[in-house]
Amino acid sequence: MGDIYRMLGLTVGHIQQGMTAGERREAYACDVTYATANEVGFDLLRDQLALEVAEAVHRGFHAAVIDEVDSILIDEARIPLVVAGGDEAGEKLAAAANVVVTGMRAGWHYHADQHGRNVMLTDGGVAVAERFFGCGNLFEEGNLNVHTAVQDALHAHALLRRDVDYIVRGGKVESVDEFKGRVVADRRWPAGLHTAVEMKEGVAAKPQGMILGSITLQNLVGLYEHVCGMTGTAATQAAEFHKLYGMEVEVIETNRPVIREDHPDARFRTVRDKERAVVEQIRRLRETGQPVLVGTASVEESERLSGMLDGIPHQVLNARNDEAEAAIIAGAGERGAVTVSTNMAGRGTDIRLGEGVAELGGLFVIGTNRHESRRIDNQLRGRAGRQGDPGASRFFVSFEDSLMVKYGGLDPDFREDPEAVQRIVEGANLQVREFLNKYEGVIEGQRRRIQELRQSWLEGRMEGGELERLAWLRTIDELWSDHLARVADLKAGVHWFSMGGREPLHEYLQRVHAWFQELEESLEGEADRRLEEAEAGGMDLRQRGAVWTYLTTDQPFGTMTERVMKGLMRKRKSGRVWG
């Protein structure tokens, strides 16, 4: 597109990993800039720590055109981007929590719900933890760090599954994106949870550091005056785009008519029956020479199915061998090709048909599960029948699949209709996102307010000499970091308020508002203290130390709504309640 832009008198640039601050600044100064949402967000967070105007790389936010807009604004909208720094030692406590949890037994020391989203210590488990740490009442506010470490270790062992939620590669725990099936570079779970998983797997722990700043993709996009986007799968979420973003969805006809044949779902009572049928379908298709793409839900499932394809030549594409993606996809449309993949092949992947394959019916896509969102299924289907080519798709589902086990019982009339269940789940997820926005909205408002004050000091609009300006910038950054840490602890334990008969959202909003008022009131005194220390030679206000960025997840075990409404909070007869 570069030549076209330049012909129109426009400048164009791009952002990618490894670029210097100067290169980034030059790219953002162009009329049109190409970048991933993550890179844009990380640059913003680093800009908000700049001590000089010249250090910032962004200019004003005006218009954003988003590719795969449903992925960014719905699936990944609530993923926080984080900038961290400093040193926060938590490895020793995490290691101790790992030891005590490793010795616990399900059903005796803890209970996990049947869907694997929530886990809770029993009275017996609490007693074991209290004896091990010698901490007295685990639920006292002074033991919050111990309680959190134990709960993180419990989550790591009981809920997070290797080769489903993450893989271990090169001595590192790598998170797998649930929507795309890919390893996400630099993504960690919140707070000490990632460390807990590293302890579970016996790999070296990454430094967590203190969170210096954070923003979700939803709030990042909200900084732009004009926003639009494109995707092949927005129609089913039209109401959500309108409700959350005020954006209308327009369906544009395809370049060529879609002639793909989408077969009705094949339904089975058990997963075992379903997988046998999938293997038999693959065998029949391969005998005709028609290429097959099989979409699975996890690394574990893709490799299990691969093991069942005895004697059938095939390729496996998942997060464990993502470096081979280009080569595998390049051959996936050839005659007789069988490709078993996770969601990696489900969005934005163009599989070209080999010679003579169109006459055989084109690519046949098999889905081994229905996902919670119809959009994800439609993305997989869309790998076949592209640009007017022939193709076909079919989903194989069982009553033991995750979707049906989790949600099939919500309405007896929908028990045997996966798509009807999906519609229920999509509606519920919209309500959850609206609810969680109430938790996050107050913090986003505070972030903008504190950044307005910071920017005025950064640009020298506030009266003071140079040292005072730096003292205020460092004070704002450090107090904001402390505020974020305090809020994170509150958010992690907010459900405990309901045990005392109090409404969690009200308590959360009230406390966060009060804490921010405390922050604002203490700024001047703290800035004066740092200034005095700097003038006495005891502090170098320009030395901050290394900072780094990463992605995290907002609610890794189900939403706060689920935790509050589905009884995760256990009313303890002993009355050991904090908060």
PDB file of N, CA, C and O in Angstrom, residues 68 70-72 74-76 177-181 231-234 236-237 295-297 342-348 365-367 369-383 395 422 426 429 433:
ATOM      1  N   GLU A  68      -9.618  -7.426  11.794  1.00  0.00           N
ATOM      2  CA  GLU A  68     -10.156  -8.450  12.704  1.00  0.00           C
ATOM      3  C   GLU A  68     -10.720  -7.773  13.955  1.00  0.00           C
ATOM      4  O   GLU A  68     -10.380  -8.084  15.095  1.00  0.00           O
ATOM      5  N   ASP A  70     -13.499  -7.788  15.577  1.00  0.00           N
ATOM      6  CA  ASP A  70     -14.192  -8.528  16.641  1.00  0.00           C
ATOM      7  C   ASP A  70     -13.204  -9.186  17.585  1.00  0.00           C
ATOM      8  O   ASP A  70     -13.456  -9.317  18.788  1.00  0.00           O
ATOM      9  N   SER A  71     -12.051  -9.586  17.073  1.00  0.00           N
ATOM     10  CA  SER A  71     -11.018 -10.162  17.927  1.00  0.00           C
ATOM     11  C   SER A  71     -10.500  -9.128  18.919  1.00  0.00           C
ATOM     12  O   SER A  71     -10.360  -9.399  20.118  1.00  0.00           O
ATOM     13  N   ILE A  72     -10.241  -7.903  18.425  1.00  0.00           N
ATOM     14  CA  ILE A  72      -9.674  -6.855  19.270  1.00  0.00           C
ATOM     15  C   ILE A  72     -10.704  -6.292  20.238  1.00  0.00           C
ATOM     16  O   ILE A  72     -10.426  -6.116  21.439  1.00  0.00           O
ATOM     17  N   ILE A  74     -13.780  -7.476  21.125  1.00  0.00           N
ATOM     18  CA  ILE A  74     -14.630  -8.386  21.914  1.00  0.00           C
ATOM     19  C   ILE A  74     -13.786  -9.446  22.608  1.00  0.00           C
ATOM     20  O   ILE A  74     -13.708  -9.503  23.832  1.00  0.00           O
ATOM     21  N   ASP A  75     -13.097 -10.281  21.837  1.00  0.00           N
ATOM     22  CA  ASP A  75     -12.348 -11.388  22.436  1.00  0.00           C
ATOM     23  C   ASP A  75     -11.207 -10.894  23.330  1.00  0.00           C
ATOM     24  O   ASP A  75     -10.977 -11.438  24.403  1.00  0.00           O
ATOM     25  N   GLU A  76     -10.476  -9.885  22.860  1.00  0.00           N
ATOM     26  CA  GLU A  76      -9.291  -9.431  23.583  1.00  0.00           C
ATOM     27  C   GLU A  76      -9.476  -8.069  24.246  1.00  0.00           C
ATOM     28  O   GLU A  76      -8.526  -7.506  24.791  1.00  0.00           O
ATOM     29  N   ASP A 177      -3.269 -18.768  23.879  1.00  0.00           N
ATOM     30  CA  ASP A 177      -4.478 -17.976  23.694  1.00  0.00           C
ATOM     31  C   ASP A 177      -5.658 -18.893  23.414  1.00  0.00           C
ATOM     32  O   ASP A 177      -5.612 -19.722  22.502  1.00  0.00           O
ATOM     33  N   GLU A 178      -6.739 -18.739  24.201  1.00  0.00           N
ATOM     34  CA  GLU A 178      -7.877 -19.647  24.073  1.00  0.00           C
ATOM     35  C   GLU A 178      -8.625 -19.458  22.764  1.00  0.00           C
ATOM     36  O   GLU A 178      -9.284 -20.378  22.286  1.00  0.00           O
ATOM     37  N   PHE A 179      -8.554 -18.266  22.164  1.00  0.00           N
ATOM     38  CA  PHE A 179      -9.283 -18.012  20.931  1.00  0.00           C
ATOM     39  C   PHE A 179      -8.487 -18.384  19.694  1.00  0.00           C
ATOM     40  O   PHE A 179      -9.052 -18.809  18.698  1.00  0.00           O
ATOM     41  N   LYS A 180      -7.169 -18.208  19.755  1.00  0.00           N
ATOM     42  CA  LYS A 180      -6.343 -18.425  18.559  1.00  0.00           C
ATOM     43  C   LYS A 180      -5.494 -19.686  18.624  1.00  0.00           C
ATOM     44  O   LYS A 180      -4.923 -20.093  17.606  1.00  0.00           O
ATOM     45  N   GLY A 181      -5.381 -20.290  19.806  1.00  0.00           N
ATOM     46  CA  GLY A 181      -4.584 -21.501  19.930  1.00  0.00           C
ATOM     47  C   GLY A 181      -3.095 -21.275  19.814  1.00  0.00           C
ATOM     48  O   GLY A 181      -2.329 -22.223  19.693  1.00  0.00           O
ATOM     49  N   THR A 231     -13.992  -7.273   9.612  1.00  0.00           N
ATOM     50  CA  THR A 231     -13.832  -8.679   9.972  1.00  0.00           C
ATOM     51  C   THR A 231     -14.868  -9.466   9.202  1.00  0.00           C
ATOM     52  O   THR A 231     -15.884  -8.890   8.759  1.00  0.00           O
ATOM     53  N   GLY A 232     -14.635 -10.728   9.050  1.00  0.00           N
ATOM     54  CA  GLY A 232     -15.614 -11.577   8.362  1.00  0.00           C
ATOM     55  C   GLY A 232     -16.686 -12.109   9.287  1.00  0.00           C
ATOM     56  O   GLY A 232     -17.613 -12.787   8.835  1.00  0.00           O
ATOM     57  N   THR A 233     -16.588 -11.807  10.593  1.00  0.00           N
ATOM     58  CA  THR A 233     -17.499 -12.440  11.552  1.00  0.00           C
ATOM     59  C   THR A 233     -18.007 -11.451  12.592  1.00  0.00           C
ATOM     60  O   THR A 233     -17.878 -11.666  13.790  1.00  0.00           O
ATOM     61  N   ALA A 234     -18.597 -10.355  12.135  1.00  0.00           N
ATOM     62  CA  ALA A 234     -19.130  -9.363  13.074  1.00  0.00           C
ATOM     63  C   ALA A 234     -20.648  -9.435  13.229  1.00  0.00           C
ATOM     64  O   ALA A 234     -21.186  -8.966  14.224  1.00  0.00           O
ATOM     65  N   THR A 236     -22.917 -11.611  13.988  1.00  0.00           N
ATOM     66  CA  THR A 236     -23.548 -12.226  15.157  1.00  0.00           C
ATOM     67  C   THR A 236     -23.379 -11.382  16.416  1.00  0.00           C
ATOM     68  O   THR A 236     -24.086 -11.573  17.400  1.00  0.00           O
ATOM     69  N   GLN A 237     -22.438 -10.424  16.388  1.00  0.00           N
ATOM     70  CA  GLN A 237     -22.191  -9.575  17.556  1.00  0.00           C
ATOM     71  C   GLN A 237     -22.600  -8.124  17.306  1.00  0.00           C
ATOM     72  O   GLN A 237     -22.115  -7.220  17.979  1.00  0.00           O
ATOM     73  N   GLY A 295     -10.040 -28.692  12.920  1.00  0.00           N
ATOM     74  CA  GLY A 295      -9.850 -27.705  13.971  1.00  0.00           C
ATOM     75  C   GLY A 295     -10.180 -28.283  15.330  1.00  0.00           C
ATOM     76  O   GLY A 295     -11.287 -28.780  15.547  1.00  0.00           O
ATOM     77  N   THR A 296      -9.216 -28.270  16.252  1.00  0.00           N
ATOM     78  CA  THR A 296      -9.399 -28.821  17.601  1.00  0.00           C
ATOM     79  C   THR A 296      -9.328 -27.687  18.630  1.00  0.00           C
ATOM     80  O   THR A 296      -8.962 -26.562  18.309  1.00  0.00           O
ATOM     81  N   ALA A 297      -9.657 -28.030  19.887  1.00  0.00           N
ATOM     82  CA  ALA A 297      -9.782 -27.000  20.921  1.00  0.00           C
ATOM     83  C   ALA A 297      -8.508 -26.767  21.716  1.00  0.00           C
ATOM     84  O   ALA A 297      -8.402 -25.767  22.418  1.00  0.00           O
ATOM     85  N   THR A 342      -4.956 -26.558  16.050  1.00  0.00           N
ATOM     86  CA  THR A 342      -5.740 -25.838  17.048  1.00  0.00           C
ATOM     87  C   THR A 342      -6.347 -24.620  16.349  1.00  0.00           C
ATOM     88  O   THR A 342      -6.314 -24.533  15.119  1.00  0.00           O
ATOM     89  N   ASN A 343      -6.854 -23.665  17.105  1.00  0.00           N
ATOM     90  CA  ASN A 343      -7.440 -22.469  16.500  1.00  0.00           C
ATOM     91  C   ASN A 343      -6.437 -21.626  15.729  1.00  0.00           C
ATOM     92  O   ASN A 343      -6.809 -20.603  15.151  1.00  0.00           O
ATOM     93  N   MET A 344      -5.173 -22.030  15.739  1.00  0.00           N
ATOM     94  CA  MET A 344      -4.151 -21.296  14.982  1.00  0.00           C
ATOM     95  C   MET A 344      -4.544 -21.121  13.529  1.00  0.00           C
ATOM     96  O   MET A 344      -4.220 -20.112  12.896  1.00  0.00           O
ATOM     97  N   ALA A 345      -5.236 -22.114  12.974  1.00  0.00           N
ATOM     98  CA  ALA A 345      -5.619 -22.050  11.565  1.00  0.00           C
ATOM     99  C   ALA A 345      -7.020 -21.482  11.383  1.00  0.00           C
ATOM    100  O   ALA A 345      -7.581 -21.547  10.296  1.00  0.00           O
ATOM    101  N   GLY A 346      -7.578 -20.894  12.442  1.00  0.00           N
ATOM    102  CA  GLY A 346      -8.973 -20.486  12.400  1.00  0.00           C
ATOM    103  C   GLY A 346      -9.253 -19.044  12.056  1.00  0.00           C
ATOM    104  O   GLY A 346     -10.389 -18.686  11.806  1.00  0.00           O
ATOM    105  N   ARG A 347      -8.263 -18.165  12.072  1.00  0.00           N
ATOM    106  CA  ARG A 347      -8.530 -16.752  11.772  1.00  0.00           C
ATOM    107  C   ARG A 347      -7.407 -16.188  10.917  1.00  0.00           C
ATOM    108  O   ARG A 347      -6.244 -16.310  11.256  1.00  0.00           O
ATOM    109  N   GLY A 348      -7.794 -15.572   9.808  1.00  0.00           N
ATOM    110  CA  GLY A 348      -6.823 -14.866   8.975  1.00  0.00           C
ATOM    111  C   GLY A 348      -5.873 -15.760   8.205  1.00  0.00           C
ATOM    112  O   GLY A 348      -4.865 -15.289   7.685  1.00  0.00           O
ATOM    113  N   VAL A 365     -13.412 -28.709   5.885  1.00  0.00           N
ATOM    114  CA  VAL A 365     -13.079 -28.310   7.253  1.00  0.00           C
ATOM    115  C   VAL A 365     -13.916 -29.099   8.242  1.00  0.00           C
ATOM    116  O   VAL A 365     -15.148 -29.148   8.131  1.00  0.00           O
ATOM    117  N   ILE A 366     -13.235 -29.714   9.212  1.00  0.00           N
ATOM    118  CA  ILE A 366     -13.907 -30.441  10.294  1.00  0.00           C
ATOM    119  C   ILE A 366     -13.632 -29.721  11.609  1.00  0.00           C
ATOM    120  O   ILE A 366     -12.477 -29.461  11.943  1.00  0.00           O
ATOM    121  N   GLY A 367     -14.683 -29.387  12.337  1.00  0.00           N
ATOM    122  CA  GLY A 367     -14.542 -28.830  13.680  1.00  0.00           C
ATOM    123  C   GLY A 367     -14.865 -29.899  14.701  1.00  0.00           C
ATOM    124  O   GLY A 367     -15.920 -30.534  14.607  1.00  0.00           O
ATOM    125  N   ASN A 369     -15.228 -29.386  17.947  1.00  0.00           N
ATOM    126  CA  ASN A 369     -15.972 -28.804  19.067  1.00  0.00           C
ATOM    127  C   ASN A 369     -16.684 -27.555  18.595  1.00  0.00           C
ATOM    128  O   ASN A 369     -16.225 -26.879  17.676  1.00  0.00           O
ATOM    129  N   ARG A 370     -17.792 -27.247  19.233  1.00  0.00           N
ATOM    130  CA  ARG A 370     -18.384 -25.924  19.100  1.00  0.00           C
ATOM    131  C   ARG A 370     -17.789 -25.048  20.194  1.00  0.00           C
ATOM    132  O   ARG A 370     -17.662 -25.475  21.338  1.00  0.00           O
ATOM    133  N   HIS A 371     -17.433 -23.816  19.850  1.00  0.00           N
ATOM    134  CA  HIS A 371     -16.888 -22.896  20.837  1.00  0.00           C
ATOM    135  C   HIS A 371     -18.009 -22.101  21.493  1.00  0.00           C
ATOM    136  O   HIS A 371     -19.164 -22.161  21.063  1.00  0.00           O
ATOM    137  N   GLU A 372     -17.665 -21.330  22.520  1.00  0.00           N
ATOM    138  CA  GLU A 372     -18.679 -20.538  23.201  1.00  0.00           C
ATOM    139  C   GLU A 372     -19.232 -19.446  22.305  1.00  0.00           C
ATOM    140  O   GLU A 372     -20.348 -18.982  22.510  1.00  0.00           O
ATOM    141  N   SER A 373     -18.461 -19.023  21.325  1.00  0.00           N
ATOM    142  CA  SER A 373     -18.899 -17.978  20.405  1.00  0.00           C
ATOM    143  C   SER A 373     -19.044 -18.552  19.002  1.00  0.00           C
ATOM    144  O   SER A 373     -18.164 -19.251  18.503  1.00  0.00           O
ATOM    145  N   ARG A 374     -20.165 -18.249  18.365  1.00  0.00           N
ATOM    146  CA  ARG A 374     -20.373 -18.699  16.980  1.00  0.00           C
ATOM    147  C   ARG A 374     -19.332 -18.102  16.038  1.00  0.00           C
ATOM    148  O   ARG A 374     -19.014 -18.694  15.001  1.00  0.00           O
ATOM    149  N   ARG A 375     -18.809 -16.921  16.401  1.00  0.00           N
ATOM    150  CA  ARG A 375     -17.820 -16.276  15.531  1.00  0.00           C
ATOM    151  C   ARG A 375     -16.575 -17.135  15.356  1.00  0.00           C
ATOM    152  O   ARG A 375     -15.981 -17.181  14.283  1.00  0.00           O
ATOM    153  N   ILE A 376     -16.157 -17.796  16.437  1.00  0.00           N
ATOM    154  CA  ILE A 376     -14.953 -18.627  16.356  1.00  0.00           C
ATOM    155  C   ILE A 376     -15.195 -19.810  15.422  1.00  0.00           C
ATOM    156  O   ILE A 376     -14.326 -20.167  14.606  1.00  0.00           O
ATOM    157  N   ASP A 377     -16.386 -20.394  15.498  1.00  0.00           N
ATOM    158  CA  ASP A 377     -16.733 -21.487  14.577  1.00  0.00           C
ATOM    159  C   ASP A 377     -16.771 -20.978  13.139  1.00  0.00           C
ATOM    160  O   ASP A 377     -16.294 -21.653  12.212  1.00  0.00           O
ATOM    161  N   ASN A 378     -17.352 -19.812  12.947  1.00  0.00           N
ATOM    162  CA  ASN A 378     -17.452 -19.271  11.587  1.00  0.00           C
ATOM    163  C   ASN A 378     -16.081 -18.938  11.006  1.00  0.00           C
ATOM    164  O   ASN A 378     -15.874 -19.041   9.795  1.00  0.00           O
ATOM    165  N   GLN A 379     -15.146 -18.524  11.862  1.00  0.00           N
ATOM    166  CA  GLN A 379     -13.786 -18.283  11.385  1.00  0.00           C
ATOM    167  C   GLN A 379     -13.167 -19.576  10.857  1.00  0.00           C
ATOM    168  O   GLN A 379     -12.511 -19.589   9.816  1.00  0.00           O
ATOM    169  N   LEU A 380     -13.375 -20.680  11.586  1.00  0.00           N
ATOM    170  CA  LEU A 380     -12.832 -21.965  11.140  1.00  0.00           C
ATOM    171  C   LEU A 380     -13.477 -22.378   9.825  1.00  0.00           C
ATOM    172  O   LEU A 380     -12.794 -22.777   8.875  1.00  0.00           O
ATOM    173  N   ARG A 381     -14.805 -22.280   9.758  1.00  0.00           N
ATOM    174  CA  ARG A 381     -15.508 -22.613   8.515  1.00  0.00           C
ATOM    175  C   ARG A 381     -14.966 -21.807   7.342  1.00  0.00           C
ATOM    176  O   ARG A 381     -14.846 -22.297   6.222  1.00  0.00           O
ATOM    177  N   GLY A 382     -14.656 -20.554   7.614  1.00  0.00           N
ATOM    178  CA  GLY A 382     -14.238 -19.646   6.558  1.00  0.00           C
ATOM    179  C   GLY A 382     -12.897 -19.951   5.932  1.00  0.00           C
ATOM    180  O   GLY A 382     -12.485 -19.279   4.984  1.00  0.00           O
ATOM    181  N   ARG A 383     -12.186 -20.973   6.454  1.00  0.00           N
ATOM    182  CA  ARG A 383     -10.928 -21.365   5.791  1.00  0.00           C
ATOM    183  C   ARG A 383     -11.225 -22.074   4.481  1.00  0.00           C
ATOM    184  O   ARG A 383     -10.346 -22.172   3.604  1.00  0.00           O
ATOM    185  N   PHE A 395     -19.205 -29.733  11.713  1.00  0.00           N
ATOM    186  CA  PHE A 395     -18.785 -29.834  13.109  1.00  0.00           C
ATOM    187  C   PHE A 395     -19.262 -31.150  13.696  1.00  0.00           C
ATOM    188  O   PHE A 395     -20.399 -31.572  13.461  1.00  0.00           O
ATOM    189  N   GLN A 422     -24.975 -21.622  22.328  1.00  0.00           N
ATOM    190  CA  GLN A 422     -24.029 -20.537  22.032  1.00  0.00           C
ATOM    191  C   GLN A 422     -24.697 -19.174  22.141  1.00  0.00           C
ATOM    192  O   GLN A 422     -24.111 -18.230  22.661  1.00  0.00           O
ATOM    193  N   GLU A 426     -23.442 -16.243  24.556  1.00  0.00           N
ATOM    194  CA  GLU A 426     -23.055 -14.937  24.024  1.00  0.00           C
ATOM    195  C   GLU A 426     -23.793 -13.806  24.738  1.00  0.00           C
ATOM    196  O   GLU A 426     -23.217 -12.764  25.068  1.00  0.00           O
ATOM    197  N   ASN A 429     -22.324 -13.516  28.222  1.00  0.00           N
ATOM    198  CA  ASN A 429     -20.998 -12.882  28.190  1.00  0.00           C
ATOM    199  C   ASN A 429     -21.092 -11.377  27.978  1.00  0.00           C
ATOM    200  O   ASN A 429     -20.276 -10.613  28.506  1.00  0.00           O
ATOM    201  N   ARG A 433     -19.525  -8.599  30.475  1.00  0.00           N
ATOM    202  CA  ARG A 433     -18.627  -7.528  30.061  1.00  0.00           C
ATOM    203  C   ARG A 433     -19.147  -6.163  30.501  1.00  0.00           C
ATOM    204  O   ARG A 433     -18.381  -5.289  30.925  1.00  0.00           O
TER     205      ARG A 433
END
